[in-house]
Coordinates of C-alpha atoms in Angstrom, one line a residue:
X1 CA -1.3 -4.1 -17.5
X2 CA 0.8 -6.4 -19.7
X3 CA 1.7 -5.3 -23.2
X4 CA -1.2 -7.4 -24.7
X5 CA -3.7 -5.8 -22.3
X6 CA -5.0 -9.3 -21.5
X7 CA -3.5 -9.5 -18.0
X8 CA -2.6 -7.2 -15.2
X9 CA -0.8 -7.4 -11.9
X10 CA -1.6 -6.0 -8.5
X11 CA 0.5 -5.4 -5.4
X12 CA -0.7 -5.5 -1.8
X13 CA 0.2 -5.1 1.9
X14 CA 0.0 -8.9 2.3
X15 CA 3.4 -9.2 0.7
X16 CA 1.9 -10.8 -2.5
X17 CA 1.6 -9.9 -6.1
X18 CA -1.3 -11.3 -8.1
X19 CA -1.7 -11.8 -11.8
X20 CA -5.2 -11.5 -13.1
X21 CA -6.9 -12.5 -16.4
X22 CA -8.6 -9.3 -17.5
X23 CA -11.3 -10.9 -19.7
X24 CA -12.3 -13.5 -17.2
X25 CA -11.8 -11.3 -14.1
X26 CA -10.0 -14.2 -12.4
X27 CA -6.8 -14.6 -10.5
X28 CA -4.2 -16.7 -12.3
X29 CA -1.3 -16.9 -9.9
X30 CA 0.5 -15.4 -6.9
X31 CA 4.1 -14.1 -6.8
X32 CA 5.6 -14.6 -3.4
X33 CA 9.0 -13.5 -2.2
X34 CA 8.8 -10.0 -0.6
X35 CA 9.1 -9.9 3.2
X36 CA 7.0 -6.8 3.7
X37 CA 4.3 -4.7 2.1
X38 CA 4.6 -4.4 -1.7
X39 CA 4.3 -0.7 -2.5
X40 CA 4.7 -0.6 -6.3
X41 CA 4.7 -2.8 -9.4
X42 CA 5.1 -2.3 -13.1
X43 CA 4.9 -4.6 -16.1
X44 CA 7.6 -4.4 -18.7
X45 CA 6.3 -2.5 -21.8
X46 CA 7.2 -5.4 -24.2
X47 CA 8.5 -8.4 -22.4
X48 CA 7.0 -10.9 -20.0
X49 CA 8.7 -9.4 -17.0
X50 CA 7.4 -7.6 -13.9
X51 CA 9.3 -5.3 -11.5
X52 CA 8.1 -4.7 -7.9
X53 CA 9.3 -2.7 -4.9
X54 CA 8.6 -3.2 -1.3
X55 CA 9.1 -1.9 2.2
X56 CA 11.7 -4.6 2.7
X57 CA 14.0 -2.3 0.7
X58 CA 14.2 -4.7 -2.3
X59 CA 13.3 -4.6 -5.9
X60 CA 12.4 -8.0 -7.5
X61 CA 12.0 -8.9 -11.2
X62 CA 9.6 -11.7 -11.9
X63 CA 8.7 -14.1 -14.7
X64 CA 4.8 -13.9 -14.8
X65 CA 4.5 -17.3 -16.5
X66 CA 6.4 -19.2 -13.8
X67 CA 5.9 -16.9 -10.9
X68 CA 9.6 -17.2 -10.1
X69 CA 12.0 -14.4 -9.2
X70 CA 14.4 -13.5 -12.0
X71 CA 16.6 -11.1 -10.0
X72 CA 16.7 -9.3 -6.7
X73 CA 18.1 -5.8 -6.4
X74 CA 19.2 -4.6 -2.9
X75 CA 20.7 -1.2 -3.7
X76 CA 18.1 0.8 -1.7
X77 CA 18.6 1.3 2.1
X78 CA 14.9 2.0 2.8
X79 CA 11.4 1.3 1.5
X80 CA 11.1 1.4 -2.3
X81 CA 8.1 3.7 -3.1
X82 CA 7.9 3.3 -6.9
X83 CA 9.4 1.4 -9.8
X84 CA 8.8 2.3 -13.5
X85 CA 10.0 0.9 -16.8
X86 CA 11.2 3.3 -19.5
X87 CA 9.4 2.9 -22.8
X88 CA 12.7 1.9 -24.4
X89 CA 12.4 -1.4 -22.4
X90 CA 16.0 -1.2 -21.1
X91 CA 15.9 1.1 -18.1
X92 CA 14.2 0.7 -14.8
X93 CA 13.8 3.6 -12.5
X94 CA 13.2 3.4 -8.7
X95 CA 12.6 5.9 -5.9
X96 CA 12.7 5.3 -2.2
X97 CA 12.6 6.7 1.3
X98 CA 16.4 6.5 1.4
X99 CA 16.3 9.8 -0.6
X100 CA 17.8 8.1 -3.7
X101 CA 16.5 7.5 -7.2
X102 CA 18.3 4.7 -9.0
X103 CA 18.4 3.7 -12.6
X104 CA 19.1 0.2 -13.7
X105 CA 19.8 -1.3 -17.1
X106 CA 18.1 -4.6 -17.6
X107 CA 21.1 -5.9 -19.5
X108 CA 23.4 -5.5 -16.5
X109 CA 21.6 -5.7 -13.2
X110 CA 24.6 -6.3 -11.0
X111 CA 24.9 -2.6 -10.2
X112 CA 22.8 0.5 -10.8
X113 CA 23.5 2.5 -14.0
X114 CA 23.0 5.8 -12.2
X115 CA 22.1 7.2 -8.7
X116 CA 20.4 10.5 -8.2
X117 CA 20.6 11.8 -4.7
X118 CA 18.0 14.2 -3.4
X119 CA 17.4 15.9 0.0
X120 CA 14.0 14.4 0.5
X121 CA 12.2 11.1 0.5
X122 CA 11.1 10.0 -2.9
X123 CA 7.5 8.8 -3.2
X124 CA 6.9 9.0 -6.9
X125 CA 8.9 8.9 -10.2
X126 CA 7.6 9.3 -13.8
X127 CA 9.4 8.9 -17.1
X128 CA 8.6 11.5 -19.7
X129 CA 6.4 9.9 -22.4
X130 CA 8.3 11.6 -25.3
X131 CA 11.9 12.4 -24.1
X132 CA 13.2 9.0 -22.9
X133 CA 16.1 10.6 -21.0
X134 CA 13.9 12.8 -18.8
X135 CA 11.9 12.1 -15.7
X136 CA 10.2 13.8 -12.8
X137 CA 10.2 12.9 -9.1
X138 CA 8.0 13.9 -6.2
X139 CA 8.4 13.6 -2.5
X140 CA 8.5 15.5 0.8
X141 CA 10.8 18.4 1.6
X142 CA 11.3 17.2 5.2
X143 CA 11.1 13.7 6.7
X144 CA 7.6 12.4 6.7
X145 CA 8.0 11.7 10.5
X146 CA 7.9 15.5 11.1
X147 CA 4.5 17.3 11.3
X148 CA 5.2 19.7 8.3
X149 CA 6.3 18.1 5.0
X150 CA 5.9 20.3 1.9
X151 CA 5.9 18.5 -1.4
X152 CA 8.5 19.2 -4.1
X153 CA 8.7 18.2 -7.7
X154 CA 12.1 17.8 -9.4
X155 CA 13.0 17.3 -13.1
X156 CA 15.9 15.2 -14.1
X157 CA 17.8 13.9 -17.1
X158 CA 19.8 10.7 -17.1
X159 CA 23.1 12.3 -17.9
X160 CA 23.2 14.4 -14.7
X161 CA 22.9 13.4 -11.1
X162 CA 21.5 16.8 -10.1
X163 CA 18.0 18.0 -10.9
X164 CA 17.7 20.2 -13.9
X165 CA 14.8 22.1 -12.3
X166 CA 12.4 21.9 -9.4
X167 CA 9.2 23.3 -8.1
X168 CA 9.5 24.3 -4.4
X169 CA 6.3 23.9 -2.3
X170 CA 4.5 22.2 -5.2
X171 CA 2.0 20.8 -2.8
X172 CA 1.2 21.5 0.9
X173 CA 2.1 17.9 1.8
X174 CA 3.9 14.8 0.5
X175 CA 3.5 14.2 -3.2
X176 CA 2.3 10.6 -3.6
X177 CA 1.8 10.3 -7.3
X178 CA 3.0 11.9 -10.6
X179 CA 1.8 11.2 -14.1
X180 CA 2.5 12.8 -17.5
X181 CA -0.1 13.6 -20.2
X182 CA 0.6 11.2 -23.2
X183 CA 1.9 14.1 -25.2
X184 CA 4.2 15.2 -22.4
X185 CA 3.2 18.8 -22.0
X186 CA 1.2 18.5 -18.7
X187 CA 2.3 16.8 -15.5
X188 CA -0.3 15.9 -12.9
X189 CA 0.6 15.6 -9.2
X190 CA -1.4 14.4 -6.2
X191 CA -0.5 14.8 -2.6
X192 CA -1.4 14.1 1.0
X193 CA -3.1 17.5 1.1
X194 CA -6.0 16.0 -0.9
X195 CA -5.3 18.1 -4.0
X196 CA -4.4 17.4 -7.6
X197 CA -2.4 19.9 -9.5
X198 CA -1.7 20.1 -13.2
X199 CA 1.6 21.6 -14.2
X200 CA 2.5 22.9 -17.7
X201 CA 5.5 24.7 -19.2
X202 CA 5.2 28.3 -20.4
X203 CA 4.1 29.0 -23.9
X204 CA 6.8 29.7 -26.5
X205 CA 8.1 33.3 -26.1
X206 CA 7.1 33.6 -22.5
X207 CA 9.9 34.3 -20.0
X208 CA 9.2 33.8 -16.4
X209 CA 12.4 33.9 -14.4
X210 CA 12.9 31.6 -11.4
X211 CA 15.7 31.0 -8.9
X212 CA 17.2 28.5 -11.5
X213 CA 17.2 31.1 -14.2
X214 CA 14.8 29.0 -16.3
X215 CA 11.1 29.0 -17.0
X216 CA 8.7 28.9 -14.1
X217 CA 6.2 26.1 -14.0
X218 CA 2.6 27.0 -13.5
X219 CA 0.1 24.9 -11.6
X220 CA -3.7 24.7 -11.3
X221 CA -5.4 23.2 -8.3
X222 CA -8.4 20.9 -8.3

């Protein structure tokens, strides 16, 4: 949805993005430019700008009023699975099947601001709703071309290229989607195993040691 909630944008395997009028339930315009399936799209939290990612390995920024491309980012070497704007309006996060997470600053798009390298394909990224420098990522422990592919969730901060914490075997298969509770204390994950898990940090005073020496994350399955 746009910041005004009057319009929203959709992405599709037909290589197109479409902008819709929410009140009239009518298509307004198409955004063409990607050369393969468009896997992800996100509307800027304040500006008239849309980011999209595709299986053509590219991220495009669009002007929704003119349907023209504002910028094309080619830093990924494989399909872009998700893009998401930070609430501060400056940072754009992207995750892809090239096992990289990239952060861009909208004020300087010529190169990525930070690259986070992981050992698995990244299918989902989610900025924390309260702490703007923190985000989570989800993907598959092994290549999705192999028969077994356990999901793993990793937690990052923007000042470190290595994960601060992770949950091994978070799901029995690839994690396709992550989303935080608006207060930031619960993280929901969904996977190819047809399950949804809710994750929360320990209560104050609890100490549950893990291999990272931190607090273990607890999950409930639905």
